[in-house]
Amino acid sequence: EESPHVLQNVGYQADLIDLKSIKKDELSQYETIVVGIRAFNTEDELATKNKWLFEYAKNGGTVIVQYQTSMNLRTDEIAPFQLALGRTRITDENATVNFIDPDMKVLNHPFPISQTNFKNWVQEQGLYYADAFAKDFQPVFSSQDFDEKPTKGGLLIGTYGKGYYIYTGLSFFRQLPAGNVGALELFINLIELNND
């Protein structure tokens, strides 16, 4: 996983959390927790420690869950609200992105996000978008492949207590190591969501 190195290169302290040894109250030292791709498919600890993530967000943290596959989840509760993952993917890395509410904080702070942030992506725009989700989640954009119907499940932001719980199928794990500045700016906006 190269993404932590990319974040370190732009000035973040990025620690890898060992789910087996971390204690619940140690999570509060972090401003943002990024859950790696397929972690809910591979990490047995998340079957119970998912509740730790929910509590962490409720207390003011930001949780960013990157894509998970709907098959073989260790728990169906990958978010504190209803979230059903599908197999929807946007294979066209240049697919147009339509912002649902351009005034959303995530699209304006600290970086202004526009269509150009989605240019020069590699391999695909994203995968395993959410097919259904609770009203607590606010979708940020809709996009679609060729003649497919539009999907809004690529980036969902839920306000939970004092913090945020985010699900994204966007392929940040490909874009950040590829040096894609537009994707990095959007990712930083997610990290900084709870900072004014």
PDB file of C-alpha atoms in Angstrom:
ATOM      1  CA  GLU A   1       0.000   0.000   0.000  1.00  0.00           C
ATOM      2  CA  GLU A   2       1.790   3.130  -1.241  1.00  0.00           C
ATOM      3  CA  SER A   3      -0.825   5.715  -0.253  1.00  0.00           C
ATOM      4  CA  PRO A   4       0.608   6.341   3.267  1.00  0.00           C
ATOM      5  CA  HIS A   5       3.954   7.299   1.682  1.00  0.00           C
ATOM      6  CA  VAL A   6       2.196   9.757  -0.611  1.00  0.00           C
ATOM      7  CA  LEU A   7       0.492  11.368   2.390  1.00  0.00           C
ATOM      8  CA  GLN A   8       3.804  11.520   4.268  1.00  0.00           C
ATOM      9  CA  ASN A   9       5.379  13.221   1.265  1.00  0.00           C
ATOM     10  CA  VAL A  10       2.842  16.056   1.497  1.00  0.00           C
ATOM     11  CA  GLY A  11       3.431  16.515   5.221  1.00  0.00           C
ATOM     12  CA  TYR A  12       1.040  14.195   7.033  1.00  0.00           C
ATOM     13  CA  GLN A  13       2.079  11.829   9.767  1.00  0.00           C
ATOM     14  CA  ALA A  14       0.670   8.522   8.536  1.00  0.00           C
ATOM     15  CA  ASP A  15       0.792   5.558  10.913  1.00  0.00           C
ATOM     16  CA  LEU A  16      -0.288   2.047  10.027  1.00  0.00           C
ATOM     17  CA  ILE A  17      -2.671   0.803  12.725  1.00  0.00           C
ATOM     18  CA  ASP A  18      -2.331  -2.792  13.907  1.00  0.00           C
ATOM     19  CA  LEU A  19      -5.893  -3.831  14.694  1.00  0.00           C
ATOM     20  CA  LYS A  20      -4.764  -6.675  16.929  1.00  0.00           C
ATOM     21  CA  SER A  21      -2.684  -4.562  19.295  1.00  0.00           C
ATOM     22  CA  ILE A  22      -4.325  -1.106  19.208  1.00  0.00           C
ATOM     23  CA  LYS A  23      -6.418  -0.129  22.212  1.00  0.00           C
ATOM     24  CA  LYS A  24      -9.699   1.662  21.697  1.00  0.00           C
ATOM     25  CA  ASP A  25      -8.681   4.872  23.475  1.00  0.00           C
ATOM     26  CA  GLU A  26      -5.534   5.103  21.308  1.00  0.00           C
ATOM     27  CA  LEU A  27      -7.665   5.879  18.272  1.00  0.00           C
ATOM     28  CA  SER A  28      -8.461   9.333  19.639  1.00  0.00           C
ATOM     29  CA  GLN A  29      -4.895  10.515  18.958  1.00  0.00           C
ATOM     30  CA  TYR A  30      -5.720  10.468  15.235  1.00  0.00           C
ATOM     31  CA  GLU A  31      -7.532  13.181  13.323  1.00  0.00           C
ATOM     32  CA  THR A  32      -8.543  10.859  10.498  1.00  0.00           C
ATOM     33  CA  ILE A  33      -8.568   7.093  10.093  1.00  0.00           C
ATOM     34  CA  VAL A  34      -8.335   5.724   6.557  1.00  0.00           C
ATOM     35  CA  VAL A  35      -9.599   2.147   6.208  1.00  0.00           C
ATOM     36  CA  GLY A  36      -7.689   0.376   3.461  1.00  0.00           C
ATOM     37  CA  ILE A  37      -9.230  -1.294   0.440  1.00  0.00           C
ATOM     38  CA  ARG A  38     -10.923  -4.611   1.257  1.00  0.00           C
ATOM     39  CA  ALA A  39     -10.063  -4.317   4.984  1.00  0.00           C
ATOM     40  CA  PHE A  40     -13.607  -5.369   5.888  1.00  0.00           C
ATOM     41  CA  ASN A  41     -13.089  -8.414   3.648  1.00  0.00           C
ATOM     42  CA  THR A  42      -9.786  -9.513   5.161  1.00  0.00           C
ATOM     43  CA  GLU A  43      -9.458  -8.223   8.741  1.00  0.00           C
ATOM     44  CA  ASP A  44     -11.302 -10.463  11.220  1.00  0.00           C
ATOM     45  CA  GLU A  45     -10.830  -7.837  13.933  1.00  0.00           C
ATOM     46  CA  LEU A  46     -13.228  -5.497  12.098  1.00  0.00           C
ATOM     47  CA  ALA A  47     -16.129  -7.868  12.789  1.00  0.00           C
ATOM     48  CA  THR A  48     -16.196  -6.316  16.285  1.00  0.00           C
ATOM     49  CA  LYS A  49     -13.855  -3.320  16.126  1.00  0.00           C
ATOM     50  CA  ASN A  50     -16.097  -1.714  13.494  1.00  0.00           C
ATOM     51  CA  LYS A  51     -17.944  -0.330  16.556  1.00  0.00           C
ATOM     52  CA  TRP A  52     -14.701   1.360  17.622  1.00  0.00           C
ATOM     53  CA  LEU A  53     -14.625   3.211  14.305  1.00  0.00           C
ATOM     54  CA  PHE A  54     -18.238   4.320  14.724  1.00  0.00           C
ATOM     55  CA  GLU A  55     -17.543   5.610  18.233  1.00  0.00           C
ATOM     56  CA  TYR A  56     -14.353   7.346  17.056  1.00  0.00           C
ATOM     57  CA  ALA A  57     -16.348   9.231  14.389  1.00  0.00           C
ATOM     58  CA  LYS A  58     -19.123  10.062  16.838  1.00  0.00           C
ATOM     59  CA  ASN A  59     -16.527  11.665  19.120  1.00  0.00           C
ATOM     60  CA  GLY A  60     -15.274  13.951  16.355  1.00  0.00           C
ATOM     61  CA  GLY A  61     -12.978  11.849  14.187  1.00  0.00           C
ATOM     62  CA  THR A  62     -13.171  11.345  10.434  1.00  0.00           C
ATOM     63  CA  VAL A  63     -13.289   7.780   9.075  1.00  0.00           C
ATOM     64  CA  ILE A  64     -12.645   7.251   5.365  1.00  0.00           C
ATOM     65  CA  VAL A  65     -13.579   3.741   4.236  1.00  0.00           C
ATOM     66  CA  GLN A  66     -12.101   2.922   0.828  1.00  0.00           C
ATOM     67  CA  TYR A  67     -13.739   0.362  -1.437  1.00  0.00           C
ATOM     68  CA  GLN A  68     -14.780  -2.977   0.019  1.00  0.00           C
ATOM     69  CA  THR A  69     -16.262  -5.855  -1.963  1.00  0.00           C
ATOM     70  CA  SER A  70     -19.778  -7.009  -1.172  1.00  0.00           C
ATOM     71  CA  MET A  71     -18.680 -10.677  -1.071  1.00  0.00           C
ATOM     72  CA  ASN A  72     -17.116 -12.169   2.081  1.00  0.00           C
ATOM     73  CA  LEU A  73     -17.487  -9.160   4.346  1.00  0.00           C
ATOM     74  CA  ARG A  74     -16.433  -9.906   7.949  1.00  0.00           C
ATOM     75  CA  THR A  75     -19.474  -7.871   9.044  1.00  0.00           C
ATOM     76  CA  ASP A  76     -22.385  -6.271   7.205  1.00  0.00           C
ATOM     77  CA  GLU A  77     -21.957  -3.190   9.384  1.00  0.00           C
ATOM     78  CA  ILE A  78     -19.223  -1.316   7.590  1.00  0.00           C
ATOM     79  CA  ALA A  79     -20.826   2.002   8.516  1.00  0.00           C
ATOM     80  CA  PRO A  80     -22.985   3.272  11.384  1.00  0.00           C
ATOM     81  CA  PHE A  81     -25.821   3.745   8.877  1.00  0.00           C
ATOM     82  CA  GLN A  82     -27.342   1.443   6.289  1.00  0.00           C
ATOM     83  CA  LEU A  83     -24.934   0.954   3.384  1.00  0.00           C
ATOM     84  CA  ALA A  84     -25.327  -1.702   0.712  1.00  0.00           C
ATOM     85  CA  LEU A  85     -22.352  -2.229  -1.562  1.00  0.00           C
ATOM     86  CA  GLY A  86     -22.892  -3.193  -5.152  1.00  0.00           C
ATOM     87  CA  ARG A  87     -20.728  -4.207  -8.054  1.00  0.00           C
ATOM     88  CA  THR A  88     -21.083  -0.854  -9.776  1.00  0.00           C
ATOM     89  CA  ARG A  89     -17.799   0.386 -11.148  1.00  0.00           C
ATOM     90  CA  ILE A  90     -16.862   3.221 -13.453  1.00  0.00           C
ATOM     91  CA  THR A  91     -14.308   1.708 -15.791  1.00  0.00           C
ATOM     92  CA  ASP A  92     -13.979   4.883 -17.851  1.00  0.00           C
ATOM     93  CA  GLU A  93     -11.411   6.909 -15.920  1.00  0.00           C
ATOM     94  CA  ASN A  94     -12.539   9.995 -17.860  1.00  0.00           C
ATOM     95  CA  ALA A  95     -16.242   9.613 -17.064  1.00  0.00           C
ATOM     96  CA  THR A  96     -17.872  12.983 -16.370  1.00  0.00           C
ATOM     97  CA  VAL A  97     -18.523  13.746 -12.723  1.00  0.00           C
ATOM     98  CA  ASN A  98     -21.611  15.805 -11.847  1.00  0.00           C
ATOM     99  CA  PHE A  99     -21.458  17.497  -8.454  1.00  0.00           C
ATOM    100  CA  ILE A 100     -24.782  17.224  -6.661  1.00  0.00           C
ATOM    101  CA  ASP A 101     -24.199  20.256  -4.412  1.00  0.00           C
ATOM    102  CA  PRO A 102     -21.174  22.332  -5.521  1.00  0.00           C
ATOM    103  CA  ASP A 103     -21.288  24.231  -2.189  1.00  0.00           C
ATOM    104  CA  MET A 104     -20.431  21.151  -0.107  1.00  0.00           C
ATOM    105  CA  LYS A 105     -17.423  21.755   2.109  1.00  0.00           C
ATOM    106  CA  VAL A 106     -15.590  18.729   0.692  1.00  0.00           C
ATOM    107  CA  LEU A 107     -15.611  20.378  -2.747  1.00  0.00           C
ATOM    108  CA  ASN A 108     -14.272  23.712  -1.503  1.00  0.00           C
ATOM    109  CA  HIS A 109     -11.924  23.313   1.456  1.00  0.00           C
ATOM    110  CA  PRO A 110      -8.950  23.469   1.518  1.00  0.00           C
ATOM    111  CA  PHE A 111      -8.850  22.837  -2.251  1.00  0.00           C
ATOM    112  CA  PRO A 112     -11.558  23.878  -4.722  1.00  0.00           C
ATOM    113  CA  ILE A 113     -12.594  20.682  -6.519  1.00  0.00           C
ATOM    114  CA  SER A 114     -13.820  20.777 -10.110  1.00  0.00           C
ATOM    115  CA  GLN A 115     -14.109  18.543 -13.132  1.00  0.00           C
ATOM    116  CA  THR A 116     -10.354  18.992 -13.722  1.00  0.00           C
ATOM    117  CA  ASN A 117      -9.595  17.059 -10.507  1.00  0.00           C
ATOM    118  CA  PHE A 118     -10.921  14.007 -12.311  1.00  0.00           C
ATOM    119  CA  LYS A 119      -8.666  14.387 -15.349  1.00  0.00           C
ATOM    120  CA  ASN A 120      -5.705  12.073 -16.050  1.00  0.00           C
ATOM    121  CA  TRP A 121      -6.945   9.301 -13.768  1.00  0.00           C
ATOM    122  CA  VAL A 122      -5.447   5.875 -14.421  1.00  0.00           C
ATOM    123  CA  GLN A 123      -7.164   2.549 -15.049  1.00  0.00           C
ATOM    124  CA  GLU A 124     -10.645   3.394 -13.743  1.00  0.00           C
ATOM    125  CA  GLN A 125     -12.564   6.028 -11.848  1.00  0.00           C
ATOM    126  CA  GLY A 126     -13.718   3.660  -9.148  1.00  0.00           C
ATOM    127  CA  LEU A 127     -15.261   0.358  -8.166  1.00  0.00           C
ATOM    128  CA  TYR A 128     -17.709  -1.224  -5.734  1.00  0.00           C
ATOM    129  CA  TYR A 129     -19.794   1.905  -5.414  1.00  0.00           C
ATOM    130  CA  ALA A 130     -22.659   1.816  -2.923  1.00  0.00           C
ATOM    131  CA  ASP A 131     -25.958   0.742  -4.471  1.00  0.00           C
ATOM    132  CA  ALA A 132     -28.160   1.777  -1.551  1.00  0.00           C
ATOM    133  CA  PHE A 133     -27.499   3.947   1.476  1.00  0.00           C
ATOM    134  CA  ALA A 134     -29.269   5.646   4.379  1.00  0.00           C
ATOM    135  CA  LYS A 135     -30.373   9.271   4.148  1.00  0.00           C
ATOM    136  CA  ASP A 136     -27.657  10.022   6.714  1.00  0.00           C
ATOM    137  CA  PHE A 137     -25.197   9.756   3.848  1.00  0.00           C
ATOM    138  CA  GLN A 138     -24.912  12.653   1.436  1.00  0.00           C
ATOM    139  CA  PRO A 139     -23.698  11.696  -2.047  1.00  0.00           C
ATOM    140  CA  VAL A 140     -21.143  14.132  -3.453  1.00  0.00           C
ATOM    141  CA  PHE A 141     -21.458  13.407  -7.165  1.00  0.00           C
ATOM    142  CA  SER A 142     -23.007  11.187  -9.789  1.00  0.00           C
ATOM    143  CA  SER A 143     -21.213   9.608 -12.709  1.00  0.00           C
ATOM    144  CA  GLN A 144     -21.750   6.820 -15.171  1.00  0.00           C
ATOM    145  CA  ASP A 145     -20.039   4.557 -17.671  1.00  0.00           C
ATOM    146  CA  PHE A 146     -21.008   4.905 -21.347  1.00  0.00           C
ATOM    147  CA  ASP A 147     -24.655   3.775 -21.593  1.00  0.00           C
ATOM    148  CA  GLU A 148     -25.046   2.770 -17.928  1.00  0.00           C
ATOM    149  CA  LYS A 149     -27.423   4.623 -15.646  1.00  0.00           C
ATOM    150  CA  PRO A 150     -25.910   7.276 -13.333  1.00  0.00           C
ATOM    151  CA  THR A 151     -24.761   6.193  -9.886  1.00  0.00           C
ATOM    152  CA  LYS A 152     -24.371   8.377  -6.793  1.00  0.00           C
ATOM    153  CA  GLY A 153     -22.544   5.786  -4.682  1.00  0.00           C
ATOM    154  CA  GLY A 154     -18.928   6.746  -5.472  1.00  0.00           C
ATOM    155  CA  LEU A 155     -18.393   9.124  -2.560  1.00  0.00           C
ATOM    156  CA  LEU A 156     -20.757   9.314   0.412  1.00  0.00           C
ATOM    157  CA  ILE A 157     -20.300  11.573   3.417  1.00  0.00           C
ATOM    158  CA  GLY A 158     -22.193  10.880   6.604  1.00  0.00           C
ATOM    159  CA  THR A 159     -22.239  13.261   9.559  1.00  0.00           C
ATOM    160  CA  TYR A 160     -22.131  11.116  12.671  1.00  0.00           C
ATOM    161  CA  GLY A 161     -22.115  12.754  16.084  1.00  0.00           C
ATOM    162  CA  LYS A 162     -19.293  15.297  16.028  1.00  0.00           C
ATOM    163  CA  GLY A 163     -17.432  13.598  13.189  1.00  0.00           C
ATOM    164  CA  TYR A 164     -17.747  12.142   9.711  1.00  0.00           C
ATOM    165  CA  TYR A 165     -18.050   8.650   8.315  1.00  0.00           C
ATOM    166  CA  ILE A 166     -17.179   8.434   4.629  1.00  0.00           C
ATOM    167  CA  TYR A 167     -17.438   5.635   2.088  1.00  0.00           C
ATOM    168  CA  THR A 168     -15.719   5.939  -1.267  1.00  0.00           C
ATOM    169  CA  GLY A 169     -15.276   3.589  -4.186  1.00  0.00           C
ATOM    170  CA  LEU A 170     -13.046   6.100  -5.995  1.00  0.00           C
ATOM    171  CA  SER A 171      -9.753   4.468  -6.916  1.00  0.00           C
ATOM    172  CA  PHE A 172      -7.551   6.678  -4.727  1.00  0.00           C
ATOM    173  CA  PHE A 173      -5.352   3.614  -4.149  1.00  0.00           C
ATOM    174  CA  ARG A 174      -4.378   3.800  -7.838  1.00  0.00           C
ATOM    175  CA  GLN A 175      -4.386   7.583  -8.269  1.00  0.00           C
ATOM    176  CA  LEU A 176      -2.232   8.615  -5.289  1.00  0.00           C
ATOM    177  CA  PRO A 177       0.742   6.339  -6.102  1.00  0.00           C
ATOM    178  CA  ALA A 178       0.430   7.463  -9.762  1.00  0.00           C
ATOM    179  CA  GLY A 179       1.044  11.056  -8.615  1.00  0.00           C
ATOM    180  CA  ASN A 180      -2.383  12.332  -9.611  1.00  0.00           C
ATOM    181  CA  VAL A 181      -2.602  15.784  -8.009  1.00  0.00           C
ATOM    182  CA  GLY A 182      -6.341  16.202  -8.656  1.00  0.00           C
ATOM    183  CA  ALA A 183      -7.139  13.000  -6.769  1.00  0.00           C
ATOM    184  CA  LEU A 184      -4.721  13.920  -3.975  1.00  0.00           C
ATOM    185  CA  GLU A 185      -6.430  17.306  -3.492  1.00  0.00           C
ATOM    186  CA  LEU A 186      -9.821  15.606  -3.116  1.00  0.00           C
ATOM    187  CA  PHE A 187      -8.348  13.064  -0.691  1.00  0.00           C
ATOM    188  CA  ILE A 188      -6.822  15.856   1.405  1.00  0.00           C
ATOM    189  CA  ASN A 189     -10.238  17.583   1.481  1.00  0.00           C
ATOM    190  CA  LEU A 190     -11.671  14.365   2.932  1.00  0.00           C
ATOM    191  CA  ILE A 191      -8.891  14.160   5.530  1.00  0.00           C
ATOM    192  CA  GLU A 192      -9.421  17.815   6.482  1.00  0.00           C
ATOM    193  CA  LEU A 193     -13.229  17.653   6.575  1.00  0.00           C
ATOM    194  CA  ASN A 194     -13.470  18.314  10.302  1.00  0.00           C
ATOM    195  CA  ASN A 195     -10.989  21.213  10.271  1.00  0.00           C
ATOM    196  CA  ASP A 196     -12.193  24.754   9.623  1.00  0.00           C
TER     197      ASP A 196
END
